[in-house]
């Protein structure tokens, strides 16, 4: 009887040990989420040292990059950067791609009245032509104009002015007289440029002889809108036989 009791106690003890061991295994697995709780070998000091070295290397790299950025910024400097921005603004203004306002001249050219027909032997002498408009526009550029418009349209170096019948075509858009030219710049220089232009002098002679219209005004509130057309050059080539 005593032997049976000891045997039963041993089996119960073994079962308890198994249950406790199983519970510990499950807890370990849940805590580590399926991974080892510690690296192989049980010593994490080398791993921590490696991580520390890696952090130091990255920190040194970041410091080096910061030094390079600081060096480049110092090389450019605030004055140098301001100069670059200012040069960009001037280039945009000269290219006509930004709106510009200021004082300058407004010139209006109109055809002669019908009453002047008897004074002219050629009807072409009584109308404003392409070369007349170009003469005044060129004088404005020669006088240092910072912006020039024709019929409210901004003119740039590649703008085309063509005479088609009784109208003038600007970048493909036809306009009828009166033709209004506005230029922003120093008024005295613009007026002097008009007096020096031989083309303007020819037009003034036609004003005296055939009553062509010419009006010149000083205006302190001229606005030249930004140019919105194409800025690239376009040309045609004559096909060759081949």
GROMACS .gro file of C-alpha atoms in nm:
model
  242
    1UNK     CA    1   0.000   0.000   0.000
    2UNK     CA    2   0.282   0.238   0.085
    3UNK     CA    3   0.456   0.158  -0.246
    4UNK     CA    4   0.137   0.231  -0.440
    5UNK     CA    5   0.094   0.559  -0.262
    6UNK     CA    6   0.455   0.664  -0.340
    7UNK     CA    7   0.409   0.569  -0.706
    8UNK     CA    8   0.094   0.774  -0.732
    9UNK     CA    9   0.263   1.073  -0.564
   10UNK     CA   10   0.559   1.050  -0.806
   11UNK     CA   11   0.330   1.051  -1.108
   12UNK     CA   12   0.138   1.351  -0.975
   13UNK     CA   13   0.466   1.535  -0.910
   14UNK     CA   14   0.596   1.460  -1.261
   15UNK     CA   15   0.269   1.587  -1.407
   16UNK     CA   16   0.293   1.911  -1.210
   17UNK     CA   17   0.654   1.963  -1.324
   18UNK     CA   18   0.548   1.908  -1.687
   19UNK     CA   19   0.262   2.156  -1.655
   20UNK     CA   20   0.487   2.420  -1.501
   21UNK     CA   21   0.756   2.364  -1.768
   22UNK     CA   22   0.497   2.389  -2.044
   23UNK     CA   23   0.355   2.711  -1.902
   24UNK     CA   24   0.703   2.863  -1.884
   25UNK     CA   25   0.773   2.767  -2.246
   26UNK     CA   26   0.447   2.923  -2.366
   27UNK     CA   27   0.511   3.242  -2.168
   28UNK     CA   28   0.859   3.269  -2.313
   29UNK     CA   29   0.730   3.223  -2.667
   30UNK     CA   30   0.457   3.485  -2.621
   31UNK     CA   31   0.693   3.735  -2.463
   32UNK     CA   32   0.954   3.702  -2.737
   33UNK     CA   33   0.691   3.670  -3.012
   34UNK     CA   34   0.865   3.371  -3.155
   35UNK     CA   35   1.222   3.505  -3.138
   36UNK     CA   36   1.508   3.433  -2.905
   37UNK     CA   37   1.502   3.633  -2.584
   38UNK     CA   38   1.876   3.684  -2.610
   39UNK     CA   39   2.133   3.639  -2.883
   40UNK     CA   40   2.318   3.314  -2.922
   41UNK     CA   41   2.588   3.283  -2.665
   42UNK     CA   42   2.398   3.493  -2.412
   43UNK     CA   43   2.639   3.798  -2.426
   44UNK     CA   44   2.486   4.122  -2.565
   45UNK     CA   45   2.782   4.348  -2.484
   46UNK     CA   46   2.945   4.306  -2.831
   47UNK     CA   47   2.613   4.377  -3.000
   48UNK     CA   48   2.568   4.697  -2.801
   49UNK     CA   49   2.921   4.803  -2.886
   50UNK     CA   50   2.856   4.747  -3.258
   51UNK     CA   51   2.537   4.951  -3.241
   52UNK     CA   52   2.719   5.229  -3.058
   53UNK     CA   53   2.993   5.239  -3.323
   54UNK     CA   54   2.731   5.248  -3.601
   55UNK     CA   55   2.553   5.539  -3.433
   56UNK     CA   56   2.880   5.730  -3.396
   57UNK     CA   57   2.964   5.676  -3.764
   58UNK     CA   58   2.625   5.808  -3.875
   59UNK     CA   59   2.656   6.103  -3.640
   60UNK     CA   60   2.999   6.186  -3.781
   61UNK     CA   61   2.861   6.162  -4.136
   62UNK     CA   62   2.574   6.398  -4.050
   63UNK     CA   63   2.818   6.645  -3.894
   64UNK     CA   64   3.035   6.632  -4.206
   65UNK     CA   65   2.736   6.705  -4.429
   66UNK     CA   66   2.632   6.996  -4.209
   67UNK     CA   67   2.983   7.139  -4.234
   68UNK     CA   68   2.971   7.110  -4.614
   69UNK     CA   69   2.636   7.289  -4.628
   70UNK     CA   70   2.767   7.564  -4.402
   71UNK     CA   71   3.077   7.600  -4.620
   72UNK     CA   72   2.874   7.628  -4.940
   73UNK     CA   73   2.638   7.880  -4.782
   74UNK     CA   74   2.933   8.087  -4.664
   75UNK     CA   75   3.091   8.072  -5.011
   76UNK     CA   76   2.776   8.206  -5.173
   77UNK     CA   77   2.697   8.443  -4.890
   78UNK     CA   78   2.388   8.659  -4.854
   79UNK     CA   79   2.522   8.940  -5.078
   80UNK     CA   80   2.609   8.692  -5.351
   81UNK     CA   81   2.268   8.530  -5.331
   82UNK     CA   82   2.100   8.871  -5.343
   83UNK     CA   83   2.302   8.954  -5.653
   84UNK     CA   84   2.190   8.635  -5.825
   85UNK     CA   85   1.826   8.703  -5.740
   86UNK     CA   86   1.860   9.064  -5.859
   87UNK     CA   87   2.021   8.950  -6.185
   88UNK     CA   88   1.734   8.707  -6.239
   89UNK     CA   89   1.478   8.983  -6.181
   90UNK     CA   90   1.654   9.212  -6.427
   91UNK     CA   91   1.670   8.937  -6.689
   92UNK     CA   92   1.299   8.865  -6.648
   93UNK     CA   93   1.219   9.237  -6.682
   94UNK     CA   94   1.436   9.279  -6.990
   95UNK     CA   95   1.282   8.968  -7.145
   96UNK     CA   96   0.938   9.121  -7.092
   97UNK     CA   97   0.793   8.822  -6.908
   98UNK     CA   98   0.692   9.021  -6.598
   99UNK     CA   99   0.457   9.317  -6.568
  100UNK     CA  100   0.622   9.656  -6.530
  101UNK     CA  101   0.484   9.995  -6.426
  102UNK     CA  102   0.632  10.342  -6.425
  103UNK     CA  103   0.647  10.679  -6.593
  104UNK     CA  104   0.716  10.737  -6.961
  105UNK     CA  105   0.562  10.839  -7.293
  106UNK     CA  106   0.242  10.759  -7.475
  107UNK     CA  107   0.253  10.816  -7.851
  108UNK     CA  108  -0.058  10.797  -8.068
  109UNK     CA  109  -0.035  10.765  -8.446
  110UNK     CA  110  -0.345  10.806  -8.666
  111UNK     CA  111  -0.428  10.819  -9.034
  112UNK     CA  112  -0.488  11.157  -9.199
  113UNK     CA  113  -0.847  11.283  -9.217
  114UNK     CA  114  -1.043  11.254  -9.542
  115UNK     CA  115  -1.007  11.626  -9.593
  116UNK     CA  116  -0.636  11.573  -9.665
  117UNK     CA  117  -0.705  11.370  -9.982
  118UNK     CA  118  -0.649  11.671 -10.208
  119UNK     CA  119  -0.303  11.737 -10.062
  120UNK     CA  120  -0.170  11.391 -10.143
  121UNK     CA  121  -0.091  11.247 -10.482
  122UNK     CA  122  -0.074  10.895 -10.337
  123UNK     CA  123  -0.330  10.757 -10.089
  124UNK     CA  124  -0.046  10.570  -9.913
  125UNK     CA  125   0.083  10.905  -9.794
  126UNK     CA  126  -0.226  10.946  -9.576
  127UNK     CA  127  -0.203  10.629  -9.365
  128UNK     CA  128   0.024  10.504  -9.090
  129UNK     CA  129   0.258  10.234  -9.215
  130UNK     CA  130   0.456   9.954  -9.057
  131UNK     CA  131   0.782  10.145  -9.089
  132UNK     CA  132   0.631  10.446  -8.912
  133UNK     CA  133   0.535  10.238  -8.610
  134UNK     CA  134   0.871  10.063  -8.611
  135UNK     CA  135   1.047  10.398  -8.626
  136UNK     CA  136   0.882  10.520  -8.307
  137UNK     CA  137   0.927  10.185  -8.130
  138UNK     CA  138   1.296  10.175  -8.223
  139UNK     CA  139   1.337  10.530  -8.094
  140UNK     CA  140   1.191  10.424  -7.760
  141UNK     CA  141   1.438  10.137  -7.735
  142UNK     CA  142   1.722  10.372  -7.831
  143UNK     CA  143   1.608  10.608  -7.554
  144UNK     CA  144   1.658  10.339  -7.292
  145UNK     CA  145   1.296  10.230  -7.253
  146UNK     CA  146   1.257   9.952  -6.995
  147UNK     CA  147   0.934   9.832  -7.157
  148UNK     CA  148   0.740   9.914  -7.473
  149UNK     CA  149   0.383   9.825  -7.568
  150UNK     CA  150   0.182   9.863  -7.888
  151UNK     CA  151  -0.196   9.855  -7.863
  152UNK     CA  152  -0.148   9.740  -7.505
  153UNK     CA  153   0.058   9.437  -7.611
  154UNK     CA  154   0.409   9.398  -7.468
  155UNK     CA  155   0.682   9.405  -7.731
  156UNK     CA  156   1.004   9.205  -7.698
  157UNK     CA  157   1.304   9.159  -7.924
  158UNK     CA  158   1.131   8.893  -8.132
  159UNK     CA  159   0.794   9.072  -8.169
  160UNK     CA  160   0.682   9.107  -8.530
  161UNK     CA  161   0.501   9.418  -8.660
  162UNK     CA  162   0.355   9.381  -9.010
  163UNK     CA  163   0.127   9.596  -9.223
  164UNK     CA  164  -0.160   9.408  -9.388
  165UNK     CA  165  -0.392   9.632  -9.587
  166UNK     CA  166  -0.523   9.907  -9.359
  167UNK     CA  167  -0.434   9.721  -9.041
  168UNK     CA  168  -0.118   9.637  -8.850
  169UNK     CA  169  -0.059   9.281  -8.733
  170UNK     CA  170   0.128   9.226  -8.406
  171UNK     CA  171   0.231   8.867  -8.342
  172UNK     CA  172  -0.052   8.745  -8.564
  173UNK     CA  173  -0.325   8.972  -8.419
  174UNK     CA  174  -0.460   9.254  -8.646
  175UNK     CA  175  -0.518   9.606  -8.509
  176UNK     CA  176  -0.667   9.919  -8.665
  177UNK     CA  177  -0.563  10.281  -8.604
  178UNK     CA  178  -0.518  10.479  -8.391
  179UNK     CA  179  -0.193  10.305  -8.295
  180UNK     CA  180  -0.088  10.367  -7.935
  181UNK     CA  181   0.275  10.315  -7.834
  182UNK     CA  182   0.363  10.333  -7.465
  183UNK     CA  183   0.717  10.328  -7.328
  184UNK     CA  184   0.836  10.317  -6.967
  185UNK     CA  185   1.163  10.498  -6.905
  186UNK     CA  186   1.327  10.831  -6.835
  187UNK     CA  187   1.104  11.087  -7.005
  188UNK     CA  188   1.382  11.325  -7.110
  189UNK     CA  189   1.583  11.045  -7.271
  190UNK     CA  190   1.280  10.913  -7.458
  191UNK     CA  191   1.197  11.261  -7.593
  192UNK     CA  192   1.557  11.317  -7.700
  193UNK     CA  193   1.554  10.981  -7.878
  194UNK     CA  194   1.249  11.089  -8.078
  195UNK     CA  195   1.428  11.408  -8.184
  196UNK     CA  196   1.733  11.210  -8.297
  197UNK     CA  197   1.542  10.951  -8.504
  198UNK     CA  198   1.545  11.006  -8.879
  199UNK     CA  199   1.238  10.783  -8.922
  200UNK     CA  200   1.043  10.989  -8.669
  201UNK     CA  201   1.148  11.306  -8.850
  202UNK     CA  202   1.011  11.169  -9.180
  203UNK     CA  203   0.678  11.094  -9.011
  204UNK     CA  204   0.669  11.442  -8.859
  205UNK     CA  205   0.716  11.585  -9.209
  206UNK     CA  206   0.413  11.388  -9.326
  207UNK     CA  207   0.223  11.523  -9.025
  208UNK     CA  208   0.298  11.877  -9.143
  209UNK     CA  209   0.224  11.809  -9.510
  210UNK     CA  210  -0.064  11.560  -9.500
  211UNK     CA  211  -0.208  11.598  -9.148
  212UNK     CA  212  -0.116  11.252  -9.028
  213UNK     CA  213  -0.199  11.221  -8.659
  214UNK     CA  214   0.075  11.242  -8.394
  215UNK     CA  215   0.022  11.298  -8.024
  216UNK     CA  216   0.290  11.264  -7.756
  217UNK     CA  217   0.200  11.260  -7.387
  218UNK     CA  218   0.394  11.221  -7.065
  219UNK     CA  219   0.231  10.976  -6.825
  220UNK     CA  220   0.349  10.870  -6.479
  221UNK     CA  221   0.120  10.566  -6.454
  222UNK     CA  222   0.199  10.348  -6.754
  223UNK     CA  223   0.164   9.971  -6.710
  224UNK     CA  224   0.324   9.722  -6.948
  225UNK     CA  225   0.171   9.375  -6.907
  226UNK     CA  226   0.386   9.064  -6.919
  227UNK     CA  227   0.452   8.920  -7.264
  228UNK     CA  228   0.244   8.607  -7.314
  229UNK     CA  229   0.338   8.500  -7.667
  230UNK     CA  230   0.607   8.269  -7.796
  231UNK     CA  231   0.964   8.362  -7.711
  232UNK     CA  232   1.143   8.126  -7.948
  233UNK     CA  233   1.253   8.234  -8.294
  234UNK     CA  234   1.059   8.101  -8.591
  235UNK     CA  235   1.178   8.102  -8.950
  236UNK     CA  236   1.106   7.948  -9.284
  237UNK     CA  237   1.346   7.778  -9.520
  238UNK     CA  238   1.331   7.780  -9.897
  239UNK     CA  239   1.300   7.419 -10.016
  240UNK     CA  240   1.579   7.302 -10.243
  241UNK     CA  241   1.534   7.074 -10.539
  242UNK     CA  242   1.677   6.745 -10.472
   0.00000   0.00000   0.00000
